Amino acid sequence: MLRRISEQIARHRIFLITAHERPDGDALGSELALYHMLRNLGKEVAIYNQDPTPANYLFLPGSDRIIRELPPLDSFEVAFVLDCSELDRVGGEAARIGTIPNLVNIDHHISNGGFCEVRMIDPQASSTGELIFRLASDIGFEVTGEMATCLYTAILTDTGGFRYGNTRQGTLLAAAELVASGADPQRISENIYEADPPARIRLLAATLPTLALEEGGRVGSLVVTQKALADAGALPEYTEGFVDLPRSIRGVEISIIYAELPDGRFKLSLRSKGKVNVERVARVFGGGGHMNAAGCRVEGELPEVRRRVIEAIRASAAEA
Ligand code: 5GP
Ligand code: MN
């Protein structure tokens, strides 16, 4: 498979790189690292994301090159679709991107069904960034300092700061090599985790009173409403990381954020500890992800949504 990806790179000149809507550190770090690699190989490359880059990732080298309007697609020969288990995850332009003659999917979600022929999918990998690192190593491309910063960011954020169960020996070895290639762990962490706008902390303050513990303390959750966002002057992306708070409580095995969307639906972020599988819960609602980190969108009034989610958690526990 790796050979087929390197063939795609060798044989073509004009590339599009994209990733999932509401891009996170893994999506952005992977896109930008691949961008730098392809540019270094003399290719023409555009990076397209449906949604804006959260402010704490603007330090990533090349982030100013990301576009949010798709250019005319006729010239693109290959589209790299990163960190997406399905093509639809790229957002509203998925169908158009699907018309580019060669699609390459690089991803690490268990729910990935293989939507295109040329792909590199490893659910054991911590992050898509770890896979891009592997790709670069395997084709003998020497990782530049810019790439190292992007890939370290991807791995750092998708492992929750090297804490989640996806942190394996290979993950830490990759991170160590990236540091050797110029990634600066302290500078990167400061940019990502210690550069919050005050509105994020105001939003957190408004959100904490919604803490609920259910199922004998095994399920912890927080609710972020549109009103709380507006009152705090916060952007939706500021909720990133809130899900770690209920999870930090002893005894909590599943942590959930119910974030109200402008259309009234709820975007759920689910996290679990150990062998508890939240991907199965997200899948009930048409979402997906990984065993310990998953997401989905659910329609309905909040009490009803919560009831259905608890039901899905019980069903998934009974199945296990
Ligand atoms: P987050 O809670 O950070 O948005 O997402 C956690 C994980 O679940 C990520 O790996 C993300 O790709 C996946 N995920 C989040 N929302 C969805 C969704 O609506 N559909 C699918 N298939 N995966 C999702
Ligand atoms: Mn990822």
mmCIF file of N, CA, C and O in Angstrom, residues 8 25 28 44 46 59 67 69 88 91 104 137 145 155 193 207-208 210 226 235 255 261 290:
data_model
loop_
_atom_site.group_PDB
_atom_site.id
_atom_site.type_symbol
_atom_site.label_atom_id
_atom_site.label_comp_id
_atom_site.label_asym_id
_atom_site.label_seq_id
_atom_site.Cartn_x
_atom_site.Cartn_y
_atom_site.Cartn_z
ATOM 1 N N GLN A 8 1.753 7.377 -6.305
ATOM 2 C CA GLN A 8 0.868 8.528 -6.535
ATOM 3 C C GLN A 8 1.663 9.826 -6.443
ATOM 4 O O GLN A 8 1.450 10.753 -7.217
ATOM 5 N N GLY A 25 -5.894 19.210 16.104
ATOM 6 C CA GLY A 25 -4.433 19.252 15.987
ATOM 7 C C GLY A 25 -3.890 18.168 15.076
ATOM 8 O O GLY A 25 -2.903 18.382 14.362
ATOM 9 N N LEU A 28 -4.803 19.151 11.330
ATOM 10 C CA LEU A 28 -4.001 20.282 10.854
ATOM 11 C C LEU A 28 -2.520 19.930 10.765
ATOM 12 O O LEU A 28 -1.858 20.231 9.774
ATOM 13 N N GLU A 44 3.034 21.012 -6.638
ATOM 14 C CA GLU A 44 2.087 22.105 -6.376
ATOM 15 C C GLU A 44 1.024 21.563 -5.436
ATOM 16 O O GLU A 44 0.427 20.516 -5.714
ATOM 17 N N ALA A 46 -2.371 22.430 -2.683
ATOM 18 C CA ALA A 46 -3.335 23.289 -1.991
ATOM 19 C C ALA A 46 -3.875 22.513 -0.792
ATOM 20 O O ALA A 46 -4.031 21.286 -0.854
ATOM 21 N N PHE A 59 0.109 28.898 14.966
ATOM 22 C CA PHE A 59 1.576 28.920 15.018
ATOM 23 C C PHE A 59 2.192 27.853 14.109
ATOM 24 O O PHE A 59 3.385 27.906 13.830
ATOM 25 N N ILE A 67 -6.711 27.072 2.633
ATOM 26 C CA ILE A 67 -7.807 27.826 2.016
ATOM 27 C C ILE A 67 -9.146 27.211 2.413
ATOM 28 O O ILE A 67 -9.233 26.034 2.763
ATOM 29 N N GLU A 69 -12.058 27.988 0.430
ATOM 30 C CA GLU A 69 -12.867 27.962 -0.798
ATOM 31 C C GLU A 69 -12.167 26.987 -1.702
ATOM 32 O O GLU A 69 -10.962 27.144 -1.937
ATOM 33 N N ASP A 88 -17.284 11.795 3.615
ATOM 34 C CA ASP A 88 -18.232 12.810 4.087
ATOM 35 C C ASP A 88 -17.708 13.667 5.226
ATOM 36 O O ASP A 88 -18.212 14.766 5.465
ATOM 37 N N GLY A 91 -16.869 17.408 4.990
ATOM 38 C CA GLY A 91 -17.903 18.440 5.036
ATOM 39 C C GLY A 91 -18.667 18.543 3.736
ATOM 40 O O GLY A 91 -18.730 17.588 2.943
ATOM 41 N N VAL A 104 -6.403 9.441 -2.000
ATOM 42 C CA VAL A 104 -5.563 8.691 -1.070
ATOM 43 C C VAL A 104 -6.052 9.013 0.333
ATOM 44 O O VAL A 104 -6.146 10.181 0.710
ATOM 45 N N SER A 137 9.277 8.404 6.622
ATOM 46 C CA SER A 137 10.424 7.527 6.907
ATOM 47 C C SER A 137 10.546 6.453 5.840
ATOM 48 O O SER A 137 11.640 6.173 5.345
ATOM 49 N N GLY A 145 12.464 20.596 9.963
ATOM 50 C CA GLY A 145 12.042 21.191 11.231
ATOM 51 C C GLY A 145 10.577 21.588 11.208
ATOM 52 O O GLY A 145 9.844 21.378 12.187
ATOM 53 N N ILE A 155 0.606 14.317 16.985
ATOM 54 C CA ILE A 155 0.708 13.189 17.926
ATOM 55 C C ILE A 155 0.363 13.647 19.338
ATOM 56 O O ILE A 155 -0.394 12.994 20.059
ATOM 57 N N TYR A 193 -1.728 24.702 24.604
ATOM 58 C CA TYR A 193 -2.463 24.554 25.874
ATOM 59 C C TYR A 193 -2.386 25.769 26.790
ATOM 60 O O TYR A 193 -3.106 25.828 27.785
ATOM 61 N N THR A 207 -20.078 26.672 32.128
ATOM 62 C CA THR A 207 -20.381 25.284 31.787
ATOM 63 C C THR A 207 -20.266 24.348 32.999
ATOM 64 O O THR A 207 -21.035 23.387 33.130
ATOM 65 N N LEU A 208 -19.343 24.635 33.892
ATOM 66 C CA LEU A 208 -19.091 23.718 35.011
ATOM 67 C C LEU A 208 -20.326 23.415 35.869
ATOM 68 O O LEU A 208 -20.496 22.271 36.310
ATOM 69 N N THR A 210 -23.100 22.678 34.980
ATOM 70 C CA THR A 210 -23.933 21.668 34.322
ATOM 71 C C THR A 210 -23.402 20.246 34.568
ATOM 72 O O THR A 210 -23.989 19.278 34.088
ATOM 73 N N GLN A 226 -25.767 27.220 23.202
ATOM 74 C CA GLN A 226 -25.502 28.368 22.327
ATOM 75 C C GLN A 226 -25.517 29.655 23.137
ATOM 76 O O GLN A 226 -24.742 30.577 22.879
ATOM 77 N N LEU A 235 -16.084 31.099 20.833
ATOM 78 C CA LEU A 235 -16.258 30.358 19.580
ATOM 79 C C LEU A 235 -16.503 28.884 19.923
ATOM 80 O O LEU A 235 -16.057 28.409 20.966
ATOM 81 N N SER A 255 -16.967 10.089 29.641
ATOM 82 C CA SER A 255 -17.153 11.528 29.772
ATOM 83 C C SER A 255 -17.791 12.056 28.483
ATOM 84 O O SER A 255 -17.403 11.647 27.388
ATOM 85 N N LEU A 261 -25.518 22.911 18.809
ATOM 86 C CA LEU A 261 -25.125 23.518 17.526
ATOM 87 C C LEU A 261 -26.131 24.604 17.154
ATOM 88 O O LEU A 261 -27.253 24.616 17.677
ATOM 89 N N HIS A 290 -12.821 6.407 17.809
ATOM 90 C CA HIS A 290 -11.939 5.374 18.357
ATOM 91 C C HIS A 290 -12.563 4.801 19.615
ATOM 92 O O HIS A 290 -13.524 5.349 20.147
#
